[in-house]
XYZ file of C-alpha atoms in Angstrom:
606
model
C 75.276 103.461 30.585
C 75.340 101.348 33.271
C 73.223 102.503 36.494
C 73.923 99.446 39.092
C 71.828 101.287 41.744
C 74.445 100.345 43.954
C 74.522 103.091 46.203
C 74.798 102.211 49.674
C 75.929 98.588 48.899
C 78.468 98.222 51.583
C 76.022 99.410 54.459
C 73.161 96.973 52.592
C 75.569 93.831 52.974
C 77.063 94.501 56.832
C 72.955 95.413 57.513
C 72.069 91.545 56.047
C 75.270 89.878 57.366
C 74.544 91.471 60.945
C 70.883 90.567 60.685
C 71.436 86.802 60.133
C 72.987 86.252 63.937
C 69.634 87.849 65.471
C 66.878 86.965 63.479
C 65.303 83.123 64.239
C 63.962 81.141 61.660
C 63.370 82.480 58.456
C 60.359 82.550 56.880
C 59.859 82.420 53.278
C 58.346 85.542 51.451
C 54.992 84.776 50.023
C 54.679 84.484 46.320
C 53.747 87.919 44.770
C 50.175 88.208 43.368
C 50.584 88.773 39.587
C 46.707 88.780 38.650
C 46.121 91.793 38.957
C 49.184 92.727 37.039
C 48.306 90.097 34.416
C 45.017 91.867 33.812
C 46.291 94.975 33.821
C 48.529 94.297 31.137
C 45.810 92.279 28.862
C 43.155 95.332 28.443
C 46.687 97.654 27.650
C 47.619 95.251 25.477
C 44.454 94.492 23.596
C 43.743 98.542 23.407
C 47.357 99.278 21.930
C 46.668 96.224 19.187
C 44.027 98.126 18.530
C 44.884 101.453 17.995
C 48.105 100.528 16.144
C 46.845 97.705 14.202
C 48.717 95.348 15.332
C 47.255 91.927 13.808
C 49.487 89.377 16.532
C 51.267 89.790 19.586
C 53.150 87.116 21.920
C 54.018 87.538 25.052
C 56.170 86.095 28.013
C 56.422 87.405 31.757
C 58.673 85.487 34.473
C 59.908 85.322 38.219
C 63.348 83.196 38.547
C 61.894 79.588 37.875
C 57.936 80.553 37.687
C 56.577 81.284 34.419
C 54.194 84.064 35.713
C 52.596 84.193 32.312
C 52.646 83.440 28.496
C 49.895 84.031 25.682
C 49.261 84.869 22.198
C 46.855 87.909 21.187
C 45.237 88.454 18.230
C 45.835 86.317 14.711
C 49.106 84.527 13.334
C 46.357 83.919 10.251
C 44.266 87.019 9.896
C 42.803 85.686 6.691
C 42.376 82.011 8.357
C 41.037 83.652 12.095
C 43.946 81.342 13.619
C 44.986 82.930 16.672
C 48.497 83.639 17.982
C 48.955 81.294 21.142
C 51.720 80.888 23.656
C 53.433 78.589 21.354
C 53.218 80.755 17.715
C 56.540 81.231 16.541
C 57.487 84.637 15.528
C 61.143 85.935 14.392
C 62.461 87.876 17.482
C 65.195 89.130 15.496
C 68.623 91.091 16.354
C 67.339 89.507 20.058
C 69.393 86.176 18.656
C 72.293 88.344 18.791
C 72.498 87.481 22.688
C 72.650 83.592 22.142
C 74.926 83.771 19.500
C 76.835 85.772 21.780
C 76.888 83.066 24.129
C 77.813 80.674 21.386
C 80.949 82.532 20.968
C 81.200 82.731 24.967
C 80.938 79.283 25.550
C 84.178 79.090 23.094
C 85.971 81.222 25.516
C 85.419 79.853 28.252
C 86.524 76.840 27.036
C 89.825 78.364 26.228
C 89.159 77.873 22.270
C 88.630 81.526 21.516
C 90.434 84.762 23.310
C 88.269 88.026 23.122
C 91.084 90.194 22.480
C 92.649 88.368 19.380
C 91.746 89.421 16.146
C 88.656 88.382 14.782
C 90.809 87.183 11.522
C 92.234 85.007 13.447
C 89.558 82.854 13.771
C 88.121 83.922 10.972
C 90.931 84.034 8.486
C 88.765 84.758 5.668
C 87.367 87.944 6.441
C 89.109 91.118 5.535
C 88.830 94.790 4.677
C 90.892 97.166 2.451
C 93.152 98.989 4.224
C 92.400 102.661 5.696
C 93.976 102.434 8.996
C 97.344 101.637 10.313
C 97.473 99.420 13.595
C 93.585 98.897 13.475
C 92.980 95.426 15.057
C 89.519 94.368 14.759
C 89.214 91.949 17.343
C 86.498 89.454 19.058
C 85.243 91.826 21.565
C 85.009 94.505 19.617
C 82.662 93.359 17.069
C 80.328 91.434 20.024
C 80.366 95.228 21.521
C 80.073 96.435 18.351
C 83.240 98.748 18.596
C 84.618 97.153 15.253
C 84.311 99.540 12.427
C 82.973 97.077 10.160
C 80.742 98.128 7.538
C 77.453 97.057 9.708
C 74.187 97.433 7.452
C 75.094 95.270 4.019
C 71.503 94.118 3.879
C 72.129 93.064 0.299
C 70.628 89.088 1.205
C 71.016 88.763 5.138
C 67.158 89.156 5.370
C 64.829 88.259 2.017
C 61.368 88.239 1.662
C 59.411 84.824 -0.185
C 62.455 83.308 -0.182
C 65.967 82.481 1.076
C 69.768 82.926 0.334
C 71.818 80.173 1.420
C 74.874 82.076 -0.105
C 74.593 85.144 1.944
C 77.455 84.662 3.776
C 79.838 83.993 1.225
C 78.321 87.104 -0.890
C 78.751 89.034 2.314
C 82.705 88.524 2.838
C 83.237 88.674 -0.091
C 81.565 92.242 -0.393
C 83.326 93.347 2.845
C 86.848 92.836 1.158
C 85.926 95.506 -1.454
C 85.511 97.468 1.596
C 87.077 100.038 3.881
C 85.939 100.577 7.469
C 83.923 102.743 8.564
C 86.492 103.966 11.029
C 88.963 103.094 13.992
C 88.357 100.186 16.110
C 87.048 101.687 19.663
C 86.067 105.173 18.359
C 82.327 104.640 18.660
C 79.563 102.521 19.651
C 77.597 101.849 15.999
C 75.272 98.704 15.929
C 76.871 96.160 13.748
C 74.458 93.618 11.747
C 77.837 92.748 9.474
C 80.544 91.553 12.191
C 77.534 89.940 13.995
C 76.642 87.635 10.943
C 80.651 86.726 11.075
C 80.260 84.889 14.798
C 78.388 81.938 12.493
C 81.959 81.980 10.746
C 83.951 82.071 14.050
C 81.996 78.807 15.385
C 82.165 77.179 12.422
C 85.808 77.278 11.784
C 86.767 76.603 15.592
C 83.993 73.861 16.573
C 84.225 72.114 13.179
C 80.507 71.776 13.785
C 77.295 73.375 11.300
C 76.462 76.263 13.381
C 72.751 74.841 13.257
C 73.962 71.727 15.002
C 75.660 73.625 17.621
C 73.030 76.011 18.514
C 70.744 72.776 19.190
C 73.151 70.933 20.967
C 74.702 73.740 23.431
C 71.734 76.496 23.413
C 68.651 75.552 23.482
C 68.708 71.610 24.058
C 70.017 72.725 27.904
C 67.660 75.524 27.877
C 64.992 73.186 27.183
C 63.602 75.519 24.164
C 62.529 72.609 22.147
C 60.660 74.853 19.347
C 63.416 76.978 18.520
C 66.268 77.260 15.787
C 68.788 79.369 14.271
C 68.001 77.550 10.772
C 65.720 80.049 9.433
C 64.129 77.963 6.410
C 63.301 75.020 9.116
C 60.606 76.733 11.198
C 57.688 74.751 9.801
C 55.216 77.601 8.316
C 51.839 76.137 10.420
C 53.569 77.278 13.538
C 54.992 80.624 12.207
C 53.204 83.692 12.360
C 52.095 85.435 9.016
C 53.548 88.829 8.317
C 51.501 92.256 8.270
C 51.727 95.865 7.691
C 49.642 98.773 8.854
C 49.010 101.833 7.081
C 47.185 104.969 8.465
C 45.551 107.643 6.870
C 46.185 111.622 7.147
C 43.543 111.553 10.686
C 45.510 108.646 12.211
C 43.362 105.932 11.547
C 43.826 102.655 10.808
C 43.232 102.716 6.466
C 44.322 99.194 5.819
C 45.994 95.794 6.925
C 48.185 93.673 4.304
C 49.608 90.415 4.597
C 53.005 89.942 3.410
C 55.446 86.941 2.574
C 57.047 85.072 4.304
C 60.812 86.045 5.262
C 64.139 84.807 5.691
C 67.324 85.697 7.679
C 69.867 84.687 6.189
C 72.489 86.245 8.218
C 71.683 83.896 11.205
C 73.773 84.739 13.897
C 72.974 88.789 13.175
C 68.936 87.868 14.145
C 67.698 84.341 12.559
C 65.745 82.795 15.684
C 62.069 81.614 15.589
C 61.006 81.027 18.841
C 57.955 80.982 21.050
C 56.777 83.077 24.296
C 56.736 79.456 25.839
C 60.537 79.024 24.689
C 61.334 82.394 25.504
C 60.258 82.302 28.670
C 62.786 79.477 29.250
C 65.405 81.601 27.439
C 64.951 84.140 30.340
C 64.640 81.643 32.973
C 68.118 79.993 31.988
C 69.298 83.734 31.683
C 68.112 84.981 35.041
C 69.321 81.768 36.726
C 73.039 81.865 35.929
C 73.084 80.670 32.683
C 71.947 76.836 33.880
C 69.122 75.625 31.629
C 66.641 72.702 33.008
C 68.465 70.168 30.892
C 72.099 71.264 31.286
C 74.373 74.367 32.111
C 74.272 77.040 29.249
C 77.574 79.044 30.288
C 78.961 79.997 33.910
C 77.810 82.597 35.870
C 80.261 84.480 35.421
C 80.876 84.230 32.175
C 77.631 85.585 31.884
C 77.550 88.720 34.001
C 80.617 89.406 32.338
C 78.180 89.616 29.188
C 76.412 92.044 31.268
C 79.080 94.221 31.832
C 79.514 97.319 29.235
C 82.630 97.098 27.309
C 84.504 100.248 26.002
C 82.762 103.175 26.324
C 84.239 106.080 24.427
C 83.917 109.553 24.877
C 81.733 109.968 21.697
C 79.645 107.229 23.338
C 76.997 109.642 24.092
C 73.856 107.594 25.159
C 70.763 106.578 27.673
C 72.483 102.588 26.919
C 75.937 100.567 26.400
C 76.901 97.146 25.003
C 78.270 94.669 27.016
C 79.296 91.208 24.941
C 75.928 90.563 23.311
C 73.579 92.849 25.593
C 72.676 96.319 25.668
C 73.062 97.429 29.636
C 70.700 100.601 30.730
C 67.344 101.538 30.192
C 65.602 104.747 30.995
C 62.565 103.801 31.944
C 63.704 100.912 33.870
C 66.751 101.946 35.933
C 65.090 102.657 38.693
C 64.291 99.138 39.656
C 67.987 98.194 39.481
C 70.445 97.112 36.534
C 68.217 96.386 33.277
C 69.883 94.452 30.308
C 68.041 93.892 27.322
C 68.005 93.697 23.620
C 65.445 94.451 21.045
C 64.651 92.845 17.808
C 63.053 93.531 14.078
C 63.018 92.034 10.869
C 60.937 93.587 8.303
C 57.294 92.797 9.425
C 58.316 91.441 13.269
C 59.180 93.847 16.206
C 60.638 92.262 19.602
C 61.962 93.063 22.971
C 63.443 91.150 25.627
C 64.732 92.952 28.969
C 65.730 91.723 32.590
C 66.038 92.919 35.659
C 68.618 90.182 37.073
C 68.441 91.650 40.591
C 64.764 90.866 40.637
C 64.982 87.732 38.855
C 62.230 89.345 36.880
C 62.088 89.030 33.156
C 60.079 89.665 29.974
C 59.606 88.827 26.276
C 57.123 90.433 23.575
C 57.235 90.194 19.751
C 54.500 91.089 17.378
C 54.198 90.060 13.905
C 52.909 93.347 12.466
C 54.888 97.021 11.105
C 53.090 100.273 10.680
C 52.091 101.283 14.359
C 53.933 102.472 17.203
C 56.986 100.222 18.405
C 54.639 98.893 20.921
C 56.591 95.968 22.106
C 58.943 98.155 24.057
C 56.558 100.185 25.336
C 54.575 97.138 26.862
C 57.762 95.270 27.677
C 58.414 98.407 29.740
C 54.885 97.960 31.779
C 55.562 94.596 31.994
C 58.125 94.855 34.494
C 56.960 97.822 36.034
C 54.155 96.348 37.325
C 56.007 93.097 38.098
C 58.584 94.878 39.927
C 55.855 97.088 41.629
C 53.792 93.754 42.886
C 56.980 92.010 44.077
C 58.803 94.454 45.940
C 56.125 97.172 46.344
C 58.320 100.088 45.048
C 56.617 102.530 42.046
C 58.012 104.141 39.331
C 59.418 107.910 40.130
C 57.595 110.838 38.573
C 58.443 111.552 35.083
C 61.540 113.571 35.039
C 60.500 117.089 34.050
C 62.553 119.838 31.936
C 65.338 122.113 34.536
C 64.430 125.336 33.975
C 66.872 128.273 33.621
C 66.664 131.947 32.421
C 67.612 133.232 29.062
C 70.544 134.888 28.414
C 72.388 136.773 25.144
C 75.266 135.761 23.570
C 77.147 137.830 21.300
C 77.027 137.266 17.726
C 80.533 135.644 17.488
C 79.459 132.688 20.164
C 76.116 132.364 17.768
C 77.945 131.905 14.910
C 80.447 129.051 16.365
C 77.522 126.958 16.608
C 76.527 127.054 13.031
C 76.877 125.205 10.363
C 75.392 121.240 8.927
C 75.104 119.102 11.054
C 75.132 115.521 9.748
C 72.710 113.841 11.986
C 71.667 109.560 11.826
C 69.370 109.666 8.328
C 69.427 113.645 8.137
C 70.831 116.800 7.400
C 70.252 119.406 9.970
C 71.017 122.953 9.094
C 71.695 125.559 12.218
C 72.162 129.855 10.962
C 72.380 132.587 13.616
C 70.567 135.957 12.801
C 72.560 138.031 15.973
C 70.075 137.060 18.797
C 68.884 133.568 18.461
C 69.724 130.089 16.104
C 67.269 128.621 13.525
C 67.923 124.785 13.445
C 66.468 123.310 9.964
C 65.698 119.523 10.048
C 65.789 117.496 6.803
C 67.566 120.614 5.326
C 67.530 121.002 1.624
C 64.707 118.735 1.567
C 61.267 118.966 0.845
C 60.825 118.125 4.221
C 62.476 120.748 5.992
C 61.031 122.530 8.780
C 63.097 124.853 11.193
C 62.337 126.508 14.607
C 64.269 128.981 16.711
C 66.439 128.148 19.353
C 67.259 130.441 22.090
C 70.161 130.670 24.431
C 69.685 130.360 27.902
C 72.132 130.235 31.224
C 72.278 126.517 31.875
C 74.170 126.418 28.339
C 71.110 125.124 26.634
C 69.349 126.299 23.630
C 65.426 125.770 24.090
C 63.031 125.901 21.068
C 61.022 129.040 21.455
C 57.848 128.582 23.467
C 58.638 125.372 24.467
C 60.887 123.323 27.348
C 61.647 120.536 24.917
C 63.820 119.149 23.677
C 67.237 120.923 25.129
C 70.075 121.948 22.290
C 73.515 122.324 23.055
C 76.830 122.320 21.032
C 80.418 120.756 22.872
C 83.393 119.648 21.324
C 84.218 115.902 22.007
C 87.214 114.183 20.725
C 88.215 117.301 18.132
C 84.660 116.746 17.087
C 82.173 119.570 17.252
C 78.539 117.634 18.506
C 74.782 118.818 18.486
C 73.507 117.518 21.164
C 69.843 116.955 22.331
C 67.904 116.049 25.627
C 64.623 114.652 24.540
C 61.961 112.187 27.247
C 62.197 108.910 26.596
C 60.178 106.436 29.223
C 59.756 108.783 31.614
C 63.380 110.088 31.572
C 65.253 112.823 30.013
C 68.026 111.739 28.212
C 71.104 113.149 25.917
C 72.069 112.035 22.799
C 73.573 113.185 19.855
C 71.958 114.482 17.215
C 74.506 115.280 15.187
C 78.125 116.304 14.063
C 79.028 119.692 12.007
C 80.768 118.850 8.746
C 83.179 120.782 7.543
C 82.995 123.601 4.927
C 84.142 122.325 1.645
C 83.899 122.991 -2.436
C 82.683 119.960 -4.488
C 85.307 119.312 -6.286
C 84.685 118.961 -10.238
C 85.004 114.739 -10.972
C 82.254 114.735 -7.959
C 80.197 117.364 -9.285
C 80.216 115.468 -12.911
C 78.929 112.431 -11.229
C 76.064 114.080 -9.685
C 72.568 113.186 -10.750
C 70.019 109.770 -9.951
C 71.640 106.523 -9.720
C 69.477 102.948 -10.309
C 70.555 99.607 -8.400
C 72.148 97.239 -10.837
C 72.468 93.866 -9.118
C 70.745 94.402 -5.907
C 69.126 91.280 -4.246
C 65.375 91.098 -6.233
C 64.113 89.614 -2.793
C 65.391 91.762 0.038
C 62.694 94.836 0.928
C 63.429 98.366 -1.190
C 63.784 99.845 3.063
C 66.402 97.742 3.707
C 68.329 98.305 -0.251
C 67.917 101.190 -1.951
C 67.084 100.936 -5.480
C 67.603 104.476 -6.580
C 70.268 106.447 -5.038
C 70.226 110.252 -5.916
C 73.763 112.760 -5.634
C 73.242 115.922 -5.136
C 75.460 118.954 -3.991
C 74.494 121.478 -1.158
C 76.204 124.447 -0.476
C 79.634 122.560 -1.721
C 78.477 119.262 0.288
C 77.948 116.024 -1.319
C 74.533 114.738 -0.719
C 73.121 111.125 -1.333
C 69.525 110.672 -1.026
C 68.686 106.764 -0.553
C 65.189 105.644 -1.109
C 66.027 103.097 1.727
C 66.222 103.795 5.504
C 70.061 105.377 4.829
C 68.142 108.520 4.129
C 69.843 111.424 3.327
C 73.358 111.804 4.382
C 76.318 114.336 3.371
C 79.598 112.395 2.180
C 82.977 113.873 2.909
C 85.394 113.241 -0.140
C 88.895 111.589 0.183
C 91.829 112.757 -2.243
C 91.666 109.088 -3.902
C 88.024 110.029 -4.634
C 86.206 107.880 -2.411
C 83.244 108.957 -0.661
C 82.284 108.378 2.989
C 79.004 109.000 4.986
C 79.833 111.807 7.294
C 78.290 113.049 10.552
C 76.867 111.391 14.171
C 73.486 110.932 15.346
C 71.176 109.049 17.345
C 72.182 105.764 16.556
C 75.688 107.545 17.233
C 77.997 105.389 14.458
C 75.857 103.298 12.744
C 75.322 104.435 9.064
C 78.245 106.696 9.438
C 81.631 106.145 7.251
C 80.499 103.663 4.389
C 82.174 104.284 1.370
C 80.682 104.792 -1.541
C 83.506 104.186 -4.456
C 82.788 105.982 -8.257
C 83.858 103.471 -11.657
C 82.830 104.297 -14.963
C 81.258 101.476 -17.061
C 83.149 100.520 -20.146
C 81.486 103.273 -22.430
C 81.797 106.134 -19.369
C 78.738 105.553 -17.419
C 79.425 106.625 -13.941
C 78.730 103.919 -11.315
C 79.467 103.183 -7.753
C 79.479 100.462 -5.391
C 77.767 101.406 -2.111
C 77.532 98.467 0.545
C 77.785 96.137 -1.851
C 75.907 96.812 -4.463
C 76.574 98.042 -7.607
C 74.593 101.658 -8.931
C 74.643 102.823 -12.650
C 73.700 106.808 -13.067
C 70.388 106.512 -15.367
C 69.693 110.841 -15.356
């Protein structure tokens, strides 16, 4: 989404133009007074640590060239009482997908790398088996993430206690037992994978360690001294230590654990350490044009081309869209004009970084603790409220509130042609019609299910029974049949989907032998059980194909090719991502069945 607030724009620009021959001398606007926004923000900040147990938080706040604010809350040592200060270095995560973005920018605009060739092209040793004729995975398309690459093969790119140097190499040569996930430009699905590639790209053109260049070209110019790609060389006295949260069945707080330290070993996909005092020159270099205090970064407009969404598709159904490296759009934000942004998390560290170029106003928060809310966003999201607010003196709106509209009756046919699975971003959602109204089923065939009726009313929504939210409605997009969902998000009310009906099949038998609980044979020992699943079970519902992952995959119905390979089926909120990884069956050499599901090897143990 991209919401330029750019209404009027022609009669704004004559206005100024004509203004300049009568007005005398200017005068320059005074400095806004950020104190009381400063404060503000500390007690909200202290009292969200608090109720979310968050041990460490960093934060950054700037205007164009004035660093309005930076500090540390809380502990990087809980154990130690060493607090978290302006300079604490924290992993902000997928938000290093924007400079290596730029890394690969800076190539093009230097005429050593076109957007629209294939990525092989500079990277000649990726590939993926064939599924696709004329599917031409090129440069743009995996920095919009458009690519169809397998995205999530976690198997190494982040380990906990210690690294893997050979990620890379494990991880291309994993994607060439691969077949993607689906046409080039279908959907937007976030892509860790193709990301982790760019190191490739740079490598191979430059001729330079992509360490070396990130110094040299990145943050040398941007004058972020403290920072690096090179995720074993952030020196562990500056780092922050690593925490989760757990919370018992009232809410509260039951305990606070440190953890290891961790590695990212897919660098360009999220490896940066930095500080909210390097950050903050990050943005500044950002919101100036892309010139750093020591040097130019990348042209202007090389940059706001960055900016700029990319292809959007159809079945790009969503409050946000990717530019080359950025995510553009922000519900709670585009109000104050064009937001781009991008968030970050490794396993124990949470960031968020998001501008508002038009304002020169910009903001960075990280924390170094999982459990609790996602509070950086949320306090990234004040942030620049209240910045905006004390700048220009404009306010949020009001929060937008549900339409309302009558109910109505369909017939029993219509009812019907909106039921069915529905295979939604880590879930199964089940929708039946009893003649008047729908039952929708969450985490169906689950011990988790729960269900709640849905009723029909004139504005083509379903609404839950006794409720206004969140709004249901089935369309057909693409030859695809969508559930989709308004829900509030920061204030807004937004549409996404929440998932796609798979068809009705029978499980055919060589499936239906392999069913049963499947145990990780040569997954990673040091990457986190979330991010791998060690036990994989197969199940069949109603004639679908079920895999339940012990990881953050979830549960998610496969549809089955003739050749016998499985795929992940459905849409949801993360639209693509997780969708059309292929899960291939083997036998061992004494008729165990096995499978290979992004990239690693499971042997059925029951």
């Amino acid at each position: 989404m991209d919401r330029w607030f750019r209404v009027g724009a022609s009669a704004v620009v004559v206005t100024c133009v004509g203004a300049g021959l009568l007005a005398g001398p200017s005068v320059a606007a005074p400095d806004p007074d950020y104190a009381p926004v400063i404060a503000r923000l500390t007690t909200d900040i202290t009292t969200s640590m608090e109720q979310n147990g968050v041990v460490g938080l960093t934060i950054a706040l700037v205007d164009g060239d004035r660093v309005v604010w930076t500090r540390g809350f809380g502990y990087a040592d809980r154990k130690a009482r060493e607090p978290v200060t302006k300079r604490t270095l924290f992993h902000i995560g997928s938000a290093s997908k924007t400079a290596s973005a730029i890394a690969v920018m800076q190539l093009v605009q230097r005429g050593l790398v076109d957007l629209d060739e294939p990525l092989a092209t500079y990277v000649p040793e990726f590939r993926l088996l064939p599924r696709y004729k004329r599917n031409v995975i090129t440069v743009r398309t995996v920095l919009d993430h458009h690519s169809g690459i397998p995205g999530d093969v976690f198997n190494g790119m982040l380990t906990v206690g210690k690294p893997d140097p050979d990620f890379r190499t494990w991880l291309v040569k994993a994607l060439s037992r691969m077949y993607p996930e689906r046409r080039v430009n279908t959907v937007y699905a976030y892509n860790n994978s193709g990301y982790v590639l760019l190191q490739n790209l740079v490598e191979n053109v430059i001729g330079l360690p992509f360490d070396t260049y990130s110094r040299r070209y990145i943050f040398r110019p941007s004058g972020m001294t403290g920072s690096t790609f090179n995720t074993t060389s952030a020196p562990a006295s500056r780092l922050t230590r690593n925490y989760t949260a757990t919370f018992g069945p009232d809410g509260s707080i039951s305990s606070v654990t440190t953890q290891p330290r961790e590695y990212i070993n897919g660098w360009t996909a999220g490896s940066i350490t930095s500080s909210a005092v390097d950050m903050a020159k990050y943005m500044q270099m950002l919101l100036a044009g892309g010139e750093g205090p020591k040097g130019r970064v990348i042209k202007a407009s090389w940059l706001h081309r960055m900016w700029k969404p990319q292809e959007v598709t159809p079945l790009d159904i969503s409050f946000m869209h990717f530019g080359l490296g950025f995510a553009v759009g922000d519900p709670g934000l585009d109000w104050a004009g064009k937001v781009v942004w991008h968030d970050g998390a490794t396993v124990w560290n949470h960031s968020m970084m998001k501008l508002l170029p038009g304002s020169d106003l910009g903001v960075f928060v990280s924390v170094n603790t999982v459990g609790g809310a996602g509070i950086q966003s949320d306090i990234a999201t004040e942030a620049l409220t209240l910045a905006y607010a004390a700048k220009t003196g404009r306010q949020p709106p009001a929060p937008e509130q549900a339409p309302k509209s009558p109910l109505t009756t369909l017939t029993a046919d219509q009812l019907a042609a909106r039921t069915g699975y529905f295979g939604g971003t880590a879930s199964l959602y089940k929708v039946t019609s009893d003649g008047a109204a729908l039952t929708l089923t969450s985490n169906a065939g689950t011990p988790a299910a729960t269900s709640q009726t849905l009723l029909p009313h004139a504005d083509g929504w379903f609404r839950p029974q006794g409720k206004e939210l969140p709004l249901v409605r089935f369309r057909t997009v693409e030859g695809r049949r969508l559930m989709v969902t308004r829900i509030p998000l920061s204030g807004a009310l937004v549409t996404l989907i929440a998932g796609e009906k798979l068809p009705e099949t029978t499980l055919r038998a060589p499936w239906r032998s392999r069913l049963g609980t499947y145990r990780a044979v040569d997954a990673n020992p040091h990457v986190d059980p979330s991010l791998v699943a060690r036990e994989i079970q197969l199940r069949e519902l109603d004639g679908l194909l079920v895999m339940d992952a012990s990881s953050e995959s979830g549960t998610q119905a496969l549809t089955v090719r003739q050749d016998g390979v499985a795929f992940t089926a459905g849409l949801g909120f993360g639209l693509g991502r997780g969708k059309g990884e292929c899960l291939i069956p083997a036998k061992t050499a004494t008729g165990v069945p096995t499978f290979t599901y992004l990239g690693v090897k499971y042997k059925r143990i029951a």
